[in-house]
CSV table of C-alpha atoms in Angstrom, one decimal:
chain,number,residue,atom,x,y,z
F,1,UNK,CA,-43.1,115.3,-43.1
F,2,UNK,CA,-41.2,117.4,-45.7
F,3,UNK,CA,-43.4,119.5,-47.8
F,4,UNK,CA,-45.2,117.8,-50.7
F,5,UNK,CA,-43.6,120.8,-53.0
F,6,UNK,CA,-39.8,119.5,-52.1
F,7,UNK,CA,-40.8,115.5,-52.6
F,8,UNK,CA,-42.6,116.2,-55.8
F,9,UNK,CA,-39.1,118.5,-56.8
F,10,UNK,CA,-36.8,115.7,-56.0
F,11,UNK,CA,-38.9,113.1,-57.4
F,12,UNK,CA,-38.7,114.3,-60.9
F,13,UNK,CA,-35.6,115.3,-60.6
F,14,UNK,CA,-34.4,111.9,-59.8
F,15,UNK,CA,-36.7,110.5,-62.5
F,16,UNK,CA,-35.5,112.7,-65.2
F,17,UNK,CA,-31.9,112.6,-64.2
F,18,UNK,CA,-31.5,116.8,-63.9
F,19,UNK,CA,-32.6,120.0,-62.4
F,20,UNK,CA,-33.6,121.2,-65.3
F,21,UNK,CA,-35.5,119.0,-66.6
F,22,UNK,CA,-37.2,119.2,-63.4
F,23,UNK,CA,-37.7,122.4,-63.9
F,24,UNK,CA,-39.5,122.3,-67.7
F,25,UNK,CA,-41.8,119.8,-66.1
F,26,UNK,CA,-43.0,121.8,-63.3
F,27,UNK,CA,-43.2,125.2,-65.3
F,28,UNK,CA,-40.5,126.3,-62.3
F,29,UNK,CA,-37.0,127.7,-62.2
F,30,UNK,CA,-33.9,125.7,-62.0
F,31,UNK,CA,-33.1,127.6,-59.1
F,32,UNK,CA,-36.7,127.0,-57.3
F,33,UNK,CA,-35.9,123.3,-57.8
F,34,UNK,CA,-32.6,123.5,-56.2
F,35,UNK,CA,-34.3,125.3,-53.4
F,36,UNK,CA,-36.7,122.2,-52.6
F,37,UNK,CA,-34.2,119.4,-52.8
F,38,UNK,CA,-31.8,121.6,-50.3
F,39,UNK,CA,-35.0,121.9,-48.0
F,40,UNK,CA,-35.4,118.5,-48.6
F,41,UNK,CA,-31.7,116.9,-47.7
F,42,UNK,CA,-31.7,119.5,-44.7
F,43,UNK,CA,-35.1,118.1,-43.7
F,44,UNK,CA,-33.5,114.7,-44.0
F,45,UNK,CA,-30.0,115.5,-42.6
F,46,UNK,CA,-29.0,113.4,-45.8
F,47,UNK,CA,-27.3,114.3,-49.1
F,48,UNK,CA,-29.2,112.7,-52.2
F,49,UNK,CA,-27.6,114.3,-55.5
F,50,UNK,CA,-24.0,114.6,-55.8
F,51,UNK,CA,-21.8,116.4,-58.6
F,52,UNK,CA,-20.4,114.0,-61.1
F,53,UNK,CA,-18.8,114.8,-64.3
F,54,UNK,CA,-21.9,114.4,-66.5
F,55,UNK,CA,-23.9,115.9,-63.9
F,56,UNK,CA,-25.5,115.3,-60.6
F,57,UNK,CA,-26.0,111.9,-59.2
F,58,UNK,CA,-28.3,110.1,-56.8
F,59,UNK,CA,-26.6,108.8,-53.9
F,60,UNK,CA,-27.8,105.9,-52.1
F,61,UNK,CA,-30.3,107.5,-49.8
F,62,UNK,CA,-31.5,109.3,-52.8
F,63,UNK,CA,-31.9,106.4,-54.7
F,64,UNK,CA,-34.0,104.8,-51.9
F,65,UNK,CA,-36.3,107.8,-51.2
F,66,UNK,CA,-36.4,108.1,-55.4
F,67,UNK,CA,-38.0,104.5,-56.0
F,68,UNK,CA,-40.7,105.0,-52.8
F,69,UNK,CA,-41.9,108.8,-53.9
F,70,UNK,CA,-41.9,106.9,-57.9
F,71,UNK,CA,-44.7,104.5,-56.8
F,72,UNK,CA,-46.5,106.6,-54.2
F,73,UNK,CA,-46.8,109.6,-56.3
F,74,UNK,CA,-47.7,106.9,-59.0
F,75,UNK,CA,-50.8,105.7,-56.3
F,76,UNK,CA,-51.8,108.9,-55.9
F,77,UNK,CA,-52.1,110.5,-59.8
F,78,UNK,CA,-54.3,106.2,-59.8
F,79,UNK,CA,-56.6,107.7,-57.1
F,80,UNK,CA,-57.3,110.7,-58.4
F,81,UNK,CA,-57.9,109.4,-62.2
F,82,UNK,CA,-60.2,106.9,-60.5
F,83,UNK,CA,-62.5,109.6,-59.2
F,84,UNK,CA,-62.4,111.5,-62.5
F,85,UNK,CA,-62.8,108.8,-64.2
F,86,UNK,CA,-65.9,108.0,-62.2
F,87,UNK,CA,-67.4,111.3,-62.1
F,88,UNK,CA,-67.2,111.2,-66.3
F,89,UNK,CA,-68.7,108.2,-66.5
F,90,UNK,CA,-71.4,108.3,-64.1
F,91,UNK,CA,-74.9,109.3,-64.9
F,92,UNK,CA,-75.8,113.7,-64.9
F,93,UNK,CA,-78.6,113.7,-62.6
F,94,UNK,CA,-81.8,116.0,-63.2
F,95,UNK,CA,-84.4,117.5,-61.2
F,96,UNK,CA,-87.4,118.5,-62.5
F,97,UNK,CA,-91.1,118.5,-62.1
F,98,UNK,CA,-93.1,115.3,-63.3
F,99,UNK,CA,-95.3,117.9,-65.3
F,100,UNK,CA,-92.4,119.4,-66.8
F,101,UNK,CA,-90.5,116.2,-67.3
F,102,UNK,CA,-93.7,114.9,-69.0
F,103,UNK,CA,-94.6,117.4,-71.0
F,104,UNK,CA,-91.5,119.2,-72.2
F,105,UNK,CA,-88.5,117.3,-71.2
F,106,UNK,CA,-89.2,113.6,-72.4
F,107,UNK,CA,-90.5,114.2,-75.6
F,108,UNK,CA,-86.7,116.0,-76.8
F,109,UNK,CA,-84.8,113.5,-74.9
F,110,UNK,CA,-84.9,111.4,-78.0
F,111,UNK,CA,-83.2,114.3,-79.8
F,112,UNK,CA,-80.5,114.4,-77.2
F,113,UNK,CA,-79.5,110.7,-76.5
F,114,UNK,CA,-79.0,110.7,-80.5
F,115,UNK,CA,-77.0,113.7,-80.7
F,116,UNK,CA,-74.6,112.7,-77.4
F,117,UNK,CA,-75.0,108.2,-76.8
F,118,UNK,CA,-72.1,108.6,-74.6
F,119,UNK,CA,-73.9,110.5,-72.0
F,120,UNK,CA,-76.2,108.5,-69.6
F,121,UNK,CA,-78.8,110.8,-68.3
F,122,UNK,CA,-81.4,109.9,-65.2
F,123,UNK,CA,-84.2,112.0,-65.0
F,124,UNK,CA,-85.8,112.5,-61.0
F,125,UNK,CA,-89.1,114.1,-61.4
F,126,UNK,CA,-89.7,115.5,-58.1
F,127,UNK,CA,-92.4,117.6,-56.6
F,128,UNK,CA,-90.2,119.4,-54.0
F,129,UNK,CA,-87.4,121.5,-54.2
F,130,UNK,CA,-84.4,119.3,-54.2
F,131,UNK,CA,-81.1,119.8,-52.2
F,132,UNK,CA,-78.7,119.7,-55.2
F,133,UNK,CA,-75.0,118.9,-53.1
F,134,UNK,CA,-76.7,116.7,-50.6
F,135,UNK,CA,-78.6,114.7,-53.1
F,136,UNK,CA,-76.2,114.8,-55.9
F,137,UNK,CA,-77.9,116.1,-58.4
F,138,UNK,CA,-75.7,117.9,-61.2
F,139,UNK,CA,-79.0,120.0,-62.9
F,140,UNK,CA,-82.5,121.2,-61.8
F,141,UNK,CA,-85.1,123.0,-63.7
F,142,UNK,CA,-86.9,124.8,-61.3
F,143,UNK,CA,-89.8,127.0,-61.8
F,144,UNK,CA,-89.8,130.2,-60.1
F,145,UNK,CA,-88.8,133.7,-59.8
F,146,UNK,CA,-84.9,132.6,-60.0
F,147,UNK,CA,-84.1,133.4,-56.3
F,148,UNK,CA,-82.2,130.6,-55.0
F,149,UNK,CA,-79.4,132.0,-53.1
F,150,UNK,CA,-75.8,129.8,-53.3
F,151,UNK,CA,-76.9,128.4,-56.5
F,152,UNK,CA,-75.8,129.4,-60.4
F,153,UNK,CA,-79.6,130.3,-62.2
F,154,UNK,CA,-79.6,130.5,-65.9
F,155,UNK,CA,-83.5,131.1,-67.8
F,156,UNK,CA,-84.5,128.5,-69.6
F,157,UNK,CA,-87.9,128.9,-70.8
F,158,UNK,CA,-90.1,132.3,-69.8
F,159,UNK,CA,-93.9,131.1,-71.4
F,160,UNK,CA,-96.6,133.2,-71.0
F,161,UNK,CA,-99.2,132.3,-67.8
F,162,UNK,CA,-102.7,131.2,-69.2
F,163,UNK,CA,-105.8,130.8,-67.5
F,164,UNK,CA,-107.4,127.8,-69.3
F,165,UNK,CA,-110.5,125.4,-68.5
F,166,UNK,CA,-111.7,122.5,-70.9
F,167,UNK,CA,-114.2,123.6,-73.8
F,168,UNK,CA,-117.2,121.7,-71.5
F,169,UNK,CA,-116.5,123.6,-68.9
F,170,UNK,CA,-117.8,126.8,-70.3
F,171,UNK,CA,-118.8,128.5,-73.4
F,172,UNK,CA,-117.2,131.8,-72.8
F,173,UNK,CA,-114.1,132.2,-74.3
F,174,UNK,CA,-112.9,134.9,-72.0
F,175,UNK,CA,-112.4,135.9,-68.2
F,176,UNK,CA,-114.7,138.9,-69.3
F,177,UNK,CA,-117.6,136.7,-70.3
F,178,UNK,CA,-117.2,134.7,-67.0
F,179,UNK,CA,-118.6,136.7,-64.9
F,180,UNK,CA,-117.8,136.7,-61.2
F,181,UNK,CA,-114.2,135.0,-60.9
F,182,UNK,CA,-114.9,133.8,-57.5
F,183,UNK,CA,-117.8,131.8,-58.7
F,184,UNK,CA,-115.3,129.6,-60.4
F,185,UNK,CA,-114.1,126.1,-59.6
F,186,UNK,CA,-110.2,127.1,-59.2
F,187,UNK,CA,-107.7,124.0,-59.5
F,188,UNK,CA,-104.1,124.5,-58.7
F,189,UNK,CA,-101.6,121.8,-57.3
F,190,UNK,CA,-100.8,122.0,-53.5
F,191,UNK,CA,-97.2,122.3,-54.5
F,192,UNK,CA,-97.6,125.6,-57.0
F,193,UNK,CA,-97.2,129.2,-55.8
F,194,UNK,CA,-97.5,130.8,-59.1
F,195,UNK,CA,-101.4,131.6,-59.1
F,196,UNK,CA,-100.5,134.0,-56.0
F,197,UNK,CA,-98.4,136.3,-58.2
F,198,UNK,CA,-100.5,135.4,-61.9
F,199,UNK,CA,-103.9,135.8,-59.8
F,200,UNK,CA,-103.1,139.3,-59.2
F,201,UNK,CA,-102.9,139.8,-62.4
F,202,UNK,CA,-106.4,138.7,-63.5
F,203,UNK,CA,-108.0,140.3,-59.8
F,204,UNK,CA,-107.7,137.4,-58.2
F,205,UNK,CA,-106.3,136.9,-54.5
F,206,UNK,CA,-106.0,133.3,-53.8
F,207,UNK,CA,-104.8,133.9,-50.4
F,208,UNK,CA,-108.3,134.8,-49.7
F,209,UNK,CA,-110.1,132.7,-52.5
F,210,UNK,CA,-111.3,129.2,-52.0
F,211,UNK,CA,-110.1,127.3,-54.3
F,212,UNK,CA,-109.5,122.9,-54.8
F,213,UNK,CA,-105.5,121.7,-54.4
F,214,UNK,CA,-104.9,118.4,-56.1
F,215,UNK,CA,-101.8,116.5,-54.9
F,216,UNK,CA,-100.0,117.6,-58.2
F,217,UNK,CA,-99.9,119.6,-61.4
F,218,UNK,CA,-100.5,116.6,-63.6
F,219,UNK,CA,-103.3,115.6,-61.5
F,220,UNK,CA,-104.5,119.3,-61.7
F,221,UNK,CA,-103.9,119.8,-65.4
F,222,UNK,CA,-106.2,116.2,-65.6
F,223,UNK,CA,-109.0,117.8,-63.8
F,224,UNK,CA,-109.2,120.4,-65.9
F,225,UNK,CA,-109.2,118.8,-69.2
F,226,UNK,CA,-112.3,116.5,-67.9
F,227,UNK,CA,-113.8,120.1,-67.1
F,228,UNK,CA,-113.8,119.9,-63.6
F,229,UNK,CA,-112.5,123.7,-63.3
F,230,UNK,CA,-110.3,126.1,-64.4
F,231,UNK,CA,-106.5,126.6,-63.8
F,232,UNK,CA,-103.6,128.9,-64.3
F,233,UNK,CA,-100.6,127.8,-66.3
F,234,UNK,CA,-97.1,128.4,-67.6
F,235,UNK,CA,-98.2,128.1,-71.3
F,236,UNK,CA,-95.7,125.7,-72.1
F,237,UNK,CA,-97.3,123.3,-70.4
F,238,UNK,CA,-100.6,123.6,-71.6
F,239,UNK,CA,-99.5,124.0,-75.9
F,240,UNK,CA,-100.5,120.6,-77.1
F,241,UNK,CA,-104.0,120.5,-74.9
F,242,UNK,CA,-104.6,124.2,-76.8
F,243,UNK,CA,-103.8,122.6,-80.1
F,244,UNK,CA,-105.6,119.5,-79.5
F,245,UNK,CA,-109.0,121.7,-78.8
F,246,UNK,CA,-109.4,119.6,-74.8
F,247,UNK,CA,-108.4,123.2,-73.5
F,248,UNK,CA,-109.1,127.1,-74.4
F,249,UNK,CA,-107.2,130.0,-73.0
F,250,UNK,CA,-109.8,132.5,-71.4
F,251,UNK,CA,-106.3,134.8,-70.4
F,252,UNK,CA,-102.8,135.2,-71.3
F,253,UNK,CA,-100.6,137.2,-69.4
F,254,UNK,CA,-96.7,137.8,-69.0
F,255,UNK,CA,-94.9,135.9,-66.7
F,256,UNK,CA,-93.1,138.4,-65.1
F,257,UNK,CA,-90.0,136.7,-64.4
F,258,UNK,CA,-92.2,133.5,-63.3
F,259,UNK,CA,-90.5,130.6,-65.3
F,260,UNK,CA,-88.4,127.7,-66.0
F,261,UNK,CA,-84.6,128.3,-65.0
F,262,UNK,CA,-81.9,126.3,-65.2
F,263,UNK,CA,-80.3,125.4,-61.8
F,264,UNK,CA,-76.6,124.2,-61.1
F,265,UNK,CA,-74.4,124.3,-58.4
F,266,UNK,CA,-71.2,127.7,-58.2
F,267,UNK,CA,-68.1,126.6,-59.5
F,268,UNK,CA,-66.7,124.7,-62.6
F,269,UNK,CA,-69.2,122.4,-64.9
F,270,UNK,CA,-68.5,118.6,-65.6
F,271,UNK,CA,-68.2,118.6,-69.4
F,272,UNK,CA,-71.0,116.8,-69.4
F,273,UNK,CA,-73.3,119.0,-67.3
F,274,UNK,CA,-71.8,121.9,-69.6
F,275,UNK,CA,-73.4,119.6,-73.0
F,276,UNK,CA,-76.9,119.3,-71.5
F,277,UNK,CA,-77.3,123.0,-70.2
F,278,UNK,CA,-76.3,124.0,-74.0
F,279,UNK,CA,-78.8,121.5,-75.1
F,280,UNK,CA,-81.2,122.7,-73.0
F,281,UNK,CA,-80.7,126.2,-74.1
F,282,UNK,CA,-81.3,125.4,-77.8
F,283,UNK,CA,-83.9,123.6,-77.3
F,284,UNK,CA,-85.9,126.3,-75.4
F,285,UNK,CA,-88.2,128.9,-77.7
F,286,UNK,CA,-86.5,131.8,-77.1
F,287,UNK,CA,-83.7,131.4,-79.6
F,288,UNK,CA,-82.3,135.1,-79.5
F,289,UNK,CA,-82.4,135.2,-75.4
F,290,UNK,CA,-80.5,131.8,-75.5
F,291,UNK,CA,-77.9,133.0,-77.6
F,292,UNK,CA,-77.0,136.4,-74.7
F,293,UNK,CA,-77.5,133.4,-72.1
F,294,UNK,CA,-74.8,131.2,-73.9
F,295,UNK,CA,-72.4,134.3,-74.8
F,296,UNK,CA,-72.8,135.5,-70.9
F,297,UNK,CA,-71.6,131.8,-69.5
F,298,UNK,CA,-68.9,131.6,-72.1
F,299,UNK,CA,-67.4,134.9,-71.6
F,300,UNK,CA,-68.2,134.1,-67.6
F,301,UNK,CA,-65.8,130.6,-68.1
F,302,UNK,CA,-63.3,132.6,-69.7
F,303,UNK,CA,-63.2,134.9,-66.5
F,304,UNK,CA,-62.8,132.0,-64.2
């Protein structure tokens, strides 16, 4: 086969009638255009442009090859719009915790569906830690320290850990009053890692330390609002129960890079995956760490 570069040369130099018309269309010189079509008719052993007096002419094998390269070129710009097409109108796909979804994400979605109706979004509350090319999902909030090597990891939401138990569980209103920690009914979820790092914090290792695992974080956070036990949280999670009086905070702590980030996969953004990370920036508390975030990924595209 001749190269794609000479067929797409010849091609629109048949279709506009000149070399140098070719030449404006491709952003190329009239001489790299003159190149390709005599790489082309050498490739062929056939002339297909001769000199007439108002310029050059197809001949008959040129008008031939013109027509077929017209509608297969034309077959292949249908393909690749199709796919585009496709992949703008499909749903954006996100990966998140149930507890997360619940709890933070739902309850603004309203605010986003208004402010964009022409993007579908599918939320896939998940407990694991999802494969985002294999399972083609186009945004994950994870929660974590942010290490997740081969993907692009943007903060979203940093909240404060907090150890909190249900006002009938105890009195006290601090780990101080408690007593001995270990005497405490501990409730985490099976799937969290977080009160390993955050139990340091407060004295606690839970490597060592019994302590109950539920089957999830809403199941956990359930326990404890009945006063079954105490947990430790990502604040965030927790604000309306703390509001609402069916939990207290006995300990607040920084989260030491523990939090909600933003997960997408390297290279260039749908814009529709670009309009709900932005969203999902604003929408987070910290408004003056959002703004660096958004400035960094702008001046990041502009790179690219």
């Amino acid at each position: 086969m001749p190269t794609l570069a000479s067929l797409r040369a010849f091609e629109i130099a048949a279709r506009l009638g000149s070399y140098s018309a070719a030449a404006r269309a491709l952003n190329v010189t009239h001489a790299a255009i003159s190149q390709h079509i005599r790489s082309l008719e050498t490739h062929l052993d056939e002339k297909l442009f001769t000199r007439a007096a108002r310029g050059m002419e197809l001949t008959q094998a040129g008008h031939a090859l013109s027509g077929s390269l017209t509608e297969g070129f034309g077959m292949i710009i249908s393909g690749v719009r199709a796919i585009t097409d496709e992949r703008t109108h499909r749903p954006v796909i996100i990966s998140t915790t149930p507890t997360f979804a619940e709890v933070w994400l739902m309850p603004k979605l309203g605010g986003f569906w208004t402010e964009h109706p022409d993007i579908y979004l599918q939320v896939q509350p998940y407990m694991g830690l999802s494969n985002l090319r294999s399972e083609g999902i186009d945004v994950a909030i994870r929660f974590g320290a942010g290490d997740w090597p081969g993907l692009d990891v943007v903060p979203l939401l940093m909240s404060p850990f907090a150890v909190v138990c249900s006002p009938d569980y105890t009195e006290a209103e601090s780990l101080d009053e408690m007593g001995d920690l270990n005497e405490i009914y501990w409730i985490f979820s099976e799937f969290s890692s977080e009160q390993y790092a955050w139990g340091n914090r407060i004295g606690m290792d839970f490597k060592q330390q019994d302590f109950r695992e539920l089957a999830s974080n809403a199941l956990t956070l359930s326990a404890v609002r009945s006063g079954l036990g105490v947990s430790i949280q990502s604040r965030v999670l927790v604000e309306d129960d703390i509001a609402s009086g069916r939990m207290k905070v006995l300990y607040e702590g920084d989260p030491e890079g523990i939090g909600y980030y933003i997960v997408t996969l390297p290279g260039v953004l749908s814009p529709q995956v670009k309009t709900l990370r932005n969203w999902l920036l604003r929408n987070a508390e910290d408004v003056t760490t959002v703004e660096e975030i958004e400035t960094e990924i702008s001046e990041e595209s502009d790179a690219l």
